[in-house]
Short mmCIF file of C-alpha atoms and ligand atoms in Angstrom, two decimals:
data_model
loop_
_atom_site.label_atom_id
_atom_site.label_comp_id
_atom_site.label_asym_id
_atom_site.label_seq_id
_atom_site.Cartn_x
_atom_site.Cartn_y
_atom_site.Cartn_z
CA MET A 17 -10.33 52.89 -102.04
CA SER A 18 -9.11 53.16 -98.51
CA THR A 19 -7.37 50.35 -97.13
CA PHE A 20 -8.84 51.07 -93.48
CA ASP A 21 -11.89 49.42 -92.01
CA LYS A 22 -13.47 52.75 -90.84
CA THR A 23 -12.22 56.18 -91.13
CA ILE A 24 -13.07 58.26 -87.85
CA LEU A 25 -13.07 62.02 -87.24
CA VAL A 26 -11.70 62.74 -83.52
CA THR A 27 -12.36 66.38 -83.33
CA GLY A 28 -10.52 68.28 -80.28
CA GLY A 29 -8.16 65.44 -80.40
CA ALA A 30 -4.99 67.74 -79.73
CA GLY A 31 -6.93 68.77 -76.13
CA PHE A 32 -6.85 66.75 -72.97
CA ILE A 33 -9.13 64.02 -73.19
CA GLY A 34 -9.09 63.83 -77.25
CA SER A 35 -5.35 63.15 -77.09
CA HIS A 36 -6.21 60.57 -74.69
CA VAL A 37 -8.89 58.88 -77.11
CA ILE A 38 -6.37 59.47 -80.02
CA ARG A 39 -3.83 57.58 -78.46
CA LEU A 40 -6.16 54.62 -76.95
CA PHE A 41 -7.97 54.42 -80.88
CA VAL A 42 -4.58 54.83 -82.87
CA ASN A 43 -2.61 51.90 -81.05
CA LYS A 44 -5.66 49.84 -80.20
CA TYR A 45 -7.22 49.67 -83.69
CA PRO A 46 -4.32 49.89 -86.42
CA HIS A 47 -7.13 49.05 -89.19
CA TYR A 48 -8.88 52.50 -88.41
CA LYS A 49 -7.80 55.90 -89.70
CA ILE A 50 -7.91 58.27 -87.00
CA VAL A 51 -8.25 61.82 -88.12
CA ASN A 52 -7.58 64.54 -85.46
CA GLY A 53 -9.68 67.39 -86.69
CA ASP A 54 -8.73 70.66 -84.15
CA ALA A 55 -8.44 74.32 -84.64
CA LEU A 56 -5.54 74.31 -82.02
CA THR A 57 -6.93 77.13 -79.93
CA TYR A 58 -5.04 77.77 -76.54
CA ALA A 59 -6.32 74.58 -75.22
CA GLY A 60 -4.86 72.25 -78.24
CA ASN A 61 -1.72 71.43 -78.38
CA LEU A 62 -0.04 68.86 -80.84
CA GLU A 63 2.90 67.87 -78.48
CA ASN A 64 0.17 65.90 -76.49
CA LEU A 65 0.45 63.45 -79.58
CA LYS A 66 4.05 63.46 -79.85
CA ASP A 67 3.95 59.51 -79.30
CA VAL A 68 1.58 58.70 -82.11
CA GLU A 69 2.06 61.22 -84.51
CA HIS A 70 4.01 59.18 -87.39
CA GLN A 71 1.79 56.26 -86.58
CA PRO A 72 0.50 55.25 -90.44
CA ASN A 73 -3.14 55.15 -89.52
CA TYR A 74 -3.20 58.83 -87.67
CA ALA A 75 -3.50 62.11 -89.44
CA PHE A 76 -3.97 65.95 -88.08
CA ALA A 77 -6.05 68.40 -90.13
CA LYS A 78 -6.20 71.77 -88.72
CA VAL A 79 -10.12 72.87 -89.24
CA ASP A 80 -12.19 75.01 -86.92
CA ILE A 81 -15.49 73.15 -86.68
CA THR A 82 -17.35 76.78 -86.97
CA ASP A 83 -16.06 77.06 -90.55
CA GLU A 84 -18.95 75.35 -92.59
CA VAL A 85 -16.77 75.43 -95.91
CA ALA A 86 -13.57 73.88 -94.32
CA VAL A 87 -15.84 70.94 -92.54
CA LYS A 88 -17.37 70.01 -95.71
CA ALA A 89 -14.00 69.93 -97.38
CA LEU A 90 -12.43 67.56 -94.76
CA PHE A 91 -15.63 65.17 -95.10
CA ASN A 92 -15.38 65.42 -99.07
CA HIS A 93 -11.75 64.43 -98.35
CA TYR A 94 -11.75 61.96 -95.84
CA HIS A 95 -15.44 60.40 -96.12
CA PHE A 96 -15.65 59.81 -92.55
CA ASP A 97 -17.64 56.81 -91.32
CA ALA A 98 -17.82 58.09 -87.61
CA VAL A 99 -17.09 61.36 -85.90
CA ILE A 100 -16.03 61.25 -82.03
CA HIS A 101 -16.84 65.00 -81.21
CA LEU A 102 -14.79 66.26 -78.24
CA ALA A 103 -13.82 69.91 -79.78
CA ALA A 104 -15.26 72.30 -77.23
CA GLU A 105 -14.50 75.31 -75.41
CA SER A 106 -14.40 73.63 -71.61
CA HIS A 107 -13.45 76.18 -69.01
CA VAL A 108 -16.39 77.47 -66.95
CA ASP A 109 -14.53 80.32 -65.49
CA ARG A 110 -13.60 81.45 -69.49
CA SER A 111 -17.39 80.85 -70.04
CA ILE A 112 -18.12 83.53 -67.58
CA LEU A 113 -15.78 86.13 -69.09
CA ASP A 114 -16.65 85.15 -72.65
CA PRO A 115 -19.84 83.27 -73.28
CA LEU A 116 -20.48 83.92 -76.99
CA ALA A 117 -17.28 82.07 -77.45
CA PHE A 118 -18.91 79.06 -75.99
CA VAL A 119 -22.20 79.61 -78.20
CA LYS A 120 -19.99 79.73 -81.44
CA THR A 121 -18.06 76.49 -80.76
CA ASN A 122 -19.99 74.16 -78.34
CA VAL A 123 -23.45 75.02 -80.03
CA LEU A 124 -23.02 76.53 -83.43
CA GLY A 125 -19.63 74.10 -84.22
CA THR A 126 -21.69 70.72 -83.30
CA ALA A 127 -24.93 71.57 -85.39
CA ILE A 128 -22.17 72.35 -88.40
CA LEU A 129 -20.68 68.92 -87.82
CA LEU A 130 -24.07 67.17 -87.50
CA ASN A 131 -25.11 68.99 -90.58
CA ALA A 132 -22.17 67.70 -92.49
CA CYS A 133 -22.69 64.35 -91.59
CA ARG A 134 -26.45 64.59 -92.33
CA LYS A 135 -25.51 65.82 -95.85
CA HIS A 136 -22.52 63.45 -96.58
CA TRP A 137 -24.22 60.29 -95.24
CA ASP A 138 -27.30 61.33 -97.07
CA GLY A 139 -29.37 58.52 -95.59
CA ASN A 140 -26.72 55.91 -96.14
CA HIS A 141 -26.47 55.29 -92.16
CA GLU A 142 -25.08 51.66 -92.30
CA GLY A 143 -21.85 51.55 -90.33
CA LYS A 144 -22.25 55.10 -89.51
CA LEU A 145 -21.89 56.78 -85.97
CA PHE A 146 -21.78 60.59 -84.56
CA TYR A 147 -20.32 59.90 -81.16
CA HIS A 148 -21.11 63.27 -78.79
CA VAL A 149 -18.97 63.54 -75.76
CA SER A 150 -20.49 65.61 -73.26
CA THR A 151 -20.43 66.42 -69.59
CA ASP A 152 -22.54 66.02 -66.46
CA GLU A 153 -22.52 69.68 -66.00
CA VAL A 154 -25.80 69.92 -68.23
CA TYR A 155 -27.66 68.49 -65.03
CA GLY A 156 -26.86 71.32 -62.98
CA SER A 157 -26.12 71.23 -59.49
CA LEU A 158 -27.09 68.35 -56.53
CA GLY A 159 -27.76 69.31 -52.94
CA GLU A 160 -25.90 66.84 -50.47
CA THR A 161 -27.38 63.40 -51.81
CA GLY A 162 -28.41 62.00 -54.91
CA PHE A 163 -26.95 61.24 -58.25
CA PHE A 164 -27.14 62.34 -61.73
CA THR A 165 -28.89 59.43 -63.86
CA GLU A 166 -29.45 59.75 -67.83
CA GLU A 167 -33.26 60.88 -66.73
CA THR A 168 -32.06 63.74 -64.60
CA PRO A 169 -33.83 66.76 -66.16
CA TYR A 170 -31.04 69.08 -67.71
CA ASP A 171 -30.51 72.24 -65.66
CA PRO A 172 -27.43 73.93 -66.66
CA HIS A 173 -26.22 76.99 -64.97
CA SER A 174 -23.20 78.42 -66.38
CA PRO A 175 -22.57 79.73 -70.03
CA TYR A 176 -20.24 76.69 -70.35
CA SER A 177 -23.24 73.79 -69.14
CA ALA A 178 -25.69 75.52 -71.24
CA SER A 179 -23.70 75.61 -74.46
CA LYS A 180 -23.20 71.86 -73.80
CA ALA A 181 -26.78 71.28 -73.37
CA ALA A 182 -27.83 73.33 -76.30
CA SER A 183 -25.31 71.06 -78.08
CA ASP A 184 -26.67 67.41 -76.53
CA HIS A 185 -30.18 68.58 -77.78
CA PHE A 186 -29.30 69.25 -81.28
CA VAL A 187 -27.61 65.84 -81.24
CA MET A 188 -30.75 64.15 -80.34
CA ALA A 189 -32.74 66.18 -82.53
CA TYR A 190 -30.77 65.12 -85.34
CA HIS A 191 -31.38 61.64 -84.47
CA ASP A 192 -35.21 62.03 -83.66
CA THR A 193 -35.56 64.17 -87.01
CA TYR A 194 -33.32 62.86 -89.69
CA GLY A 195 -32.56 59.42 -87.94
CA LEU A 196 -28.83 60.27 -87.77
CA PRO A 197 -27.29 57.53 -86.10
CA VAL A 198 -25.68 59.15 -82.52
CA VAL A 199 -24.81 58.11 -79.06
CA MET A 200 -23.71 60.19 -76.39
CA SER A 201 -21.73 60.10 -72.97
CA ASN A 202 -21.89 62.77 -70.17
CA CYS A 203 -19.09 62.43 -67.94
CA SER A 204 -17.93 63.71 -64.58
CA ASN A 205 -14.60 65.76 -64.20
CA ASN A 206 -11.52 64.18 -65.69
CA TYR A 207 -7.96 64.59 -64.37
CA GLY A 208 -4.80 62.91 -65.61
CA SER A 209 -1.86 63.86 -67.62
CA HIS A 210 -1.63 66.60 -70.43
CA HIS A 211 -4.50 68.70 -68.71
CA PHE A 212 -4.31 72.54 -69.12
CA PRO A 213 -3.41 74.26 -65.91
CA GLU A 214 -6.36 76.23 -65.93
CA LYS A 215 -8.37 73.39 -64.41
CA LEU A 216 -8.37 72.66 -60.58
CA ILE A 217 -5.97 69.75 -60.38
CA PRO A 218 -3.42 70.86 -62.93
CA LEU A 219 -3.46 74.44 -61.52
CA MET A 220 -3.03 73.40 -58.12
CA ILE A 221 -0.02 71.01 -59.08
CA ASN A 222 1.69 73.82 -61.15
CA ASN A 223 1.13 76.04 -58.11
CA ILE A 224 2.36 74.17 -55.47
CA LYS A 225 5.53 73.41 -57.51
CA ASN A 226 6.23 76.96 -58.09
CA ASN A 227 5.41 78.18 -54.42
CA LYS A 228 2.46 79.95 -55.43
CA PRO A 229 -0.79 80.75 -53.69
CA LEU A 230 -3.57 78.03 -54.15
CA PRO A 231 -6.88 79.91 -54.98
CA VAL A 232 -9.58 77.88 -53.36
CA TYR A 233 -13.06 79.27 -54.70
CA GLY A 234 -15.51 80.17 -51.78
CA LYS A 235 -15.27 77.96 -48.71
CA GLY A 236 -13.83 75.04 -51.04
CA GLU A 237 -17.03 72.98 -49.87
CA ASN A 238 -17.99 72.22 -53.36
CA VAL A 239 -18.15 68.91 -54.64
CA ARG A 240 -16.87 67.22 -57.82
CA ASP A 241 -16.79 63.79 -59.03
CA TRP A 242 -13.32 62.82 -60.31
CA LEU A 243 -12.66 60.35 -63.18
CA PHE A 244 -9.05 59.22 -64.49
CA VAL A 245 -8.81 60.47 -68.07
CA GLU A 246 -7.68 57.09 -69.32
CA ASP A 247 -10.92 55.32 -67.94
CA HIS A 248 -13.13 58.32 -69.82
CA ALA A 249 -11.18 57.22 -72.78
CA ARG A 250 -11.64 53.43 -72.20
CA ALA A 251 -15.23 54.34 -71.88
CA ILE A 252 -15.45 56.16 -75.28
CA ASP A 253 -14.05 53.19 -76.75
CA VAL A 254 -17.04 50.64 -75.33
CA ILE A 255 -19.60 53.06 -76.15
CA PHE A 256 -18.47 53.95 -79.68
CA HIS A 257 -18.56 50.19 -80.56
CA LYS A 258 -21.20 48.75 -78.08
CA GLY A 259 -23.44 51.95 -77.23
CA ARG A 260 -27.11 51.98 -78.37
CA LEU A 261 -28.11 54.39 -81.03
CA GLY A 262 -29.92 57.42 -79.89
CA GLN A 263 -28.75 56.68 -75.99
CA SER A 264 -26.86 58.73 -73.55
CA TYR A 265 -24.25 57.05 -71.13
CA ASN A 266 -23.20 58.62 -67.74
CA VAL A 267 -19.69 58.01 -66.92
CA GLY A 268 -18.23 58.46 -63.67
CA GLY A 269 -16.24 57.02 -60.73
CA PHE A 270 -18.48 56.82 -57.54
CA ASN A 271 -15.64 59.25 -56.70
CA GLU A 272 -16.79 62.55 -54.72
CA TRP A 273 -14.16 65.10 -53.07
CA LYS A 274 -14.90 68.59 -51.67
CA ASN A 275 -12.64 70.86 -53.38
CA ILE A 276 -10.88 71.75 -50.21
CA ASP A 277 -10.01 67.95 -49.33
CA LEU A 278 -8.74 67.30 -52.70
CA VAL A 279 -6.38 70.36 -52.26
CA HIS A 280 -5.21 68.77 -49.22
CA LEU A 281 -4.60 65.69 -50.55
CA LEU A 282 -2.67 67.18 -53.63
CA CYS A 283 -0.46 69.17 -51.15
CA ASN A 284 0.45 66.22 -49.13
CA ILE A 285 1.14 64.17 -52.50
CA MET A 286 3.36 66.95 -53.41
CA ASP A 287 5.10 67.43 -49.88
CA LYS A 288 6.35 63.96 -50.51
CA LYS A 289 7.40 64.24 -54.00
CA LEU A 290 9.17 67.51 -53.27
CA GLY A 291 10.72 66.43 -50.17
CA ARG A 292 8.93 69.24 -48.29
CA ALA A 293 8.10 68.96 -44.65
CA ALA A 294 4.56 67.67 -44.13
CA GLY A 295 2.08 70.71 -43.98
CA GLU A 296 4.45 72.83 -45.81
CA SER A 297 2.33 73.06 -49.33
CA ALA A 298 -0.81 73.31 -47.51
CA LYS A 299 0.17 76.86 -45.99
CA LEU A 300 -0.21 77.88 -49.93
CA ILE A 301 -3.79 77.46 -49.49
CA THR A 302 -5.93 80.78 -50.01
CA TYR A 303 -9.51 81.17 -50.16
CA VAL A 304 -10.66 83.59 -52.79
CA LYS A 305 -14.11 85.06 -54.17
CA ASP A 306 -16.46 82.28 -55.29
CA ARG A 307 -17.21 81.84 -58.92
CA ALA A 308 -20.59 83.19 -60.23
CA GLY A 309 -23.27 80.43 -60.08
CA HIS A 310 -21.11 77.65 -58.80
CA ASP A 311 -22.94 74.51 -58.83
CA LEU A 312 -22.51 72.95 -55.42
CA ARG A 313 -22.36 69.10 -55.97
CA TYR A 314 -21.86 66.72 -59.28
CA ALA A 315 -22.07 62.99 -58.92
CA ILE A 316 -22.69 60.69 -61.32
CA ASP A 317 -24.63 57.24 -61.41
CA ALA A 318 -23.21 55.11 -64.07
CA THR A 319 -24.65 52.10 -63.36
CA LYS A 320 -26.29 51.81 -67.00
CA LEU A 321 -22.96 51.98 -68.55
CA ASN A 322 -21.64 49.33 -66.11
CA LYS A 323 -24.71 46.87 -66.27
CA GLU A 324 -25.22 47.36 -70.10
CA LEU A 325 -21.81 47.67 -71.38
CA GLY A 326 -19.37 46.15 -68.44
CA TRP A 327 -17.40 49.30 -68.15
CA SER A 328 -16.20 50.10 -64.80
CA PRO A 329 -13.10 52.47 -63.69
CA SER A 330 -9.68 50.75 -63.29
CA LEU A 331 -7.90 53.17 -61.04
CA GLN A 332 -8.30 54.14 -57.60
CA PHE A 333 -8.00 57.98 -57.03
CA GLU A 334 -5.09 57.98 -54.99
CA GLU A 335 -3.15 56.06 -57.29
CA GLY A 336 -4.43 58.06 -60.39
CA LEU A 337 -3.28 61.34 -58.60
CA GLU A 338 -0.07 60.00 -57.59
CA LYS A 339 0.64 58.78 -61.39
CA THR A 340 -0.67 62.47 -62.17
CA VAL A 341 1.24 64.32 -60.16
CA GLU A 342 4.41 62.33 -61.12
CA TRP A 343 3.66 63.18 -64.96
CA TYR A 344 3.57 66.84 -64.10
CA LEU A 345 6.98 66.75 -62.38
CA ASN A 346 8.63 64.58 -65.11
CA ASN A 347 6.97 67.00 -68.08
CA GLU A 348 8.47 70.45 -67.13
CA GLU A 349 8.88 71.32 -70.64
CA TRP A 350 5.12 70.75 -71.29
CA ILE A 351 3.78 72.65 -68.55
CA ASN A 352 6.55 75.41 -69.46
CA HIS A 353 5.45 75.51 -73.30
CA VAL A 354 1.75 75.70 -72.12
CA THR A 355 2.09 78.32 -69.46
CA SER A 356 4.04 80.72 -71.63
CA GLY A 357 2.36 83.57 -73.73
CA ASP A 358 -1.43 83.80 -73.35
CA TYR A 359 -1.93 81.48 -70.58
CA GLN A 360 -0.26 84.51 -68.09
CA ASN A 361 -2.76 86.95 -69.24
CA TYR A 362 -5.58 84.76 -68.56
CA TYR A 363 -4.10 84.15 -65.40
CA ASP A 364 -3.86 87.65 -64.31
CA VAL A 365 -7.64 88.25 -65.56
CA GLN A 366 -9.05 85.79 -63.77
CA TYR A 367 -7.12 85.62 -60.19
CA GLU A 368 -5.71 89.31 -59.72
CA LYS A 369 -9.38 90.56 -59.07
CA ARG A 370 -10.34 87.76 -56.77
P1 NAD B 15 -10.06 70.77 -73.79
O1 NAD B 15 -10.36 72.31 -73.48
O2 NAD B 15 -8.83 70.45 -73.33
O3 NAD B 15 -9.63 70.34 -75.32
C1 NAD B 15 -10.34 71.12 -76.31
C2 NAD B 15 -9.95 70.84 -77.64
O4 NAD B 15 -10.96 71.50 -78.69
C3 NAD B 15 -8.60 71.64 -78.08
O5 NAD B 15 -7.58 70.82 -78.66
C4 NAD B 15 -8.99 72.97 -78.67
O6 NAD B 15 -7.78 73.38 -79.70
C5 NAD B 15 -10.27 71.95 -79.75
N1 NAD B 15 -10.89 73.15 -80.06
C6 NAD B 15 -11.96 74.35 -79.65
N2 NAD B 15 -12.70 75.01 -80.45
C7 NAD B 15 -12.68 74.40 -81.39
C8 NAD B 15 -13.10 74.62 -82.52
N3 NAD B 15 -13.81 75.85 -82.74
N4 NAD B 15 -12.75 73.88 -83.77
C9 NAD B 15 -11.93 72.79 -83.72
N5 NAD B 15 -11.44 72.72 -82.43
C10 NAD B 15 -11.52 73.63 -81.71
O7 NAD B 15 -10.93 70.05 -73.56
P2 NAD B 15 -11.17 68.66 -72.69
O8 NAD B 15 -11.18 68.69 -71.27
O9 NAD B 15 -10.44 67.68 -73.29
O10 NAD B 15 -12.96 68.26 -73.28
C11 NAD B 15 -13.17 67.50 -74.40
C12 NAD B 15 -14.75 67.51 -74.27
O11 NAD B 15 -15.02 66.82 -73.32
C13 NAD B 15 -15.09 68.96 -74.42
O12 NAD B 15 -16.61 68.53 -75.35
C14 NAD B 15 -15.85 68.61 -73.02
O13 NAD B 15 -17.11 69.34 -73.11
C15 NAD B 15 -15.89 67.12 -72.62
N6 NAD B 15 -15.64 66.86 -71.10
C16 NAD B 15 -14.83 67.49 -70.45
C17 NAD B 15 -14.59 66.67 -69.00
C18 NAD B 15 -13.55 67.36 -68.18
O14 NAD B 15 -13.27 67.17 -67.30
N7 NAD B 15 -12.38 67.80 -68.81
C19 NAD B 15 -15.54 66.10 -68.40
C20 NAD B 15 -16.59 65.80 -69.32
C21 NAD B 15 -16.88 65.98 -70.50
P1 TYD B 16 -12.81 72.97 -62.85
O1 TYD B 16 -11.62 71.90 -62.99
O2 TYD B 16 -12.83 74.49 -63.40
O3 TYD B 16 -14.11 72.27 -63.28
P2 TYD B 16 -15.47 72.27 -63.34
O4 TYD B 16 -15.63 73.97 -62.81
O5 TYD B 16 -15.84 72.06 -64.57
O6 TYD B 16 -15.95 71.27 -62.35
O7 TYD B 16 -12.85 73.07 -61.13
C1 TYD B 16 -13.22 72.32 -60.26
C2 TYD B 16 -13.60 72.97 -58.89
O8 TYD B 16 -12.58 73.54 -58.24
C3 TYD B 16 -14.83 73.63 -59.17
O9 TYD B 16 -15.59 73.74 -57.67
C4 TYD B 16 -14.33 75.19 -59.10
C5 TYD B 16 -13.03 74.57 -58.17
N1 TYD B 16 -11.88 75.61 -58.29
C6 TYD B 16 -11.39 76.43 -57.44
O10 TYD B 16 -11.54 76.31 -56.18
N2 TYD B 16 -10.05 77.22 -57.74
C7 TYD B 16 -9.54 77.33 -58.87
O11 TYD B 16 -8.57 78.10 -59.16
C8 TYD B 16 -10.28 76.49 -60.00
C9 TYD B 16 -9.84 76.47 -61.36
C10 TYD B 16 -11.56 75.69 -59.48
#
């Protein structure tokens, strides 16, 4: 008999957001057993969890969610009460280079996990939950005005967002068809520590530091809505414990930035931190060929989550960005490890042709 109140599988726990979710749950809920199930792809890094890896309520299992036999064996070993599903291929540019990898992990992998829950729980749903972590990108692109609400029809444009949309539909289909207890959230762009430097903010921080060109796609006028990753983890905690079954909740900070304005803000922060003359880092800005199918604007209306479950973001953007920059400057070893090896190949393919 387990001495824990619940055993929770967190998939993708070695990634950016997953590692923050694991840290929060392991520290806040010593009476929960947290199992990090991750295939350790290029984006998964156990260094992200060094501070919690020896806690008695934490365990790691190397598992590929597209491997049905391995997933079944994991369920038979741990008898999970709940799954918080974050494992995914997560980068839009990579999805343009290799769409099928996204179909495999994001669609098939999610369906395999849902099916494992259905079979393992076998209709005994008391205290069980499948929590699916998704993205605002499933809603497509906004014009100059308006927000995504939970009622906005899905209209994905990239292979990444199409694969996430498909996975969301599978989650809700398992709820409607088999009565599987599910809940879902769709969050805006996250930023913070441990973010792999293929995404805008960590890539720019790393390039500014190394005096490399800052590749801004198109005219830099696309808008993203940025949320501090620890606020997302807090939202997942609240929705996991209090969210209504069969519902989805939008998560976002009402914090829209044009890419070019954000890059300038980062340059200003970095100039100060690195003791450079004002305007020095911004000279590195280089406009490059636009991303294919580039969504113009994302903006989340998180009113439902705020009104129903009382969540709101804790940090102002400038404060969060400063913390983030400081983390990258203080964790040179982390960045050196993740940018060695395959990262360089990806970077060459992605940026040399632009
Ligand atoms: P990430 O790329 O940093 O991490 C993904 C993790 O999943 C890695 O640890 C990787 O090893 C693991 N993984 C990949 N394929 C796997 C497989 N087949 N089996 C098992 N593990 C596998 O991603 P992230 O930015 O932390 O995003 C986590 C989740 O949150 C994703 O589902 C993503 O769609 C969603 N999301 C991300 C953002 C964002 O801004 N990053 C915003 C909203 C939603
Ligand atoms: P990204 O971090 O890849 O997140 P997403 O595409 O999922 O929103 O990109 C954020 C924005 O920054 C997006 O509009 C594309 C743009 N971008 C650049 O201009 N240059 C870059 O090198 C990268 C990676 C992104």
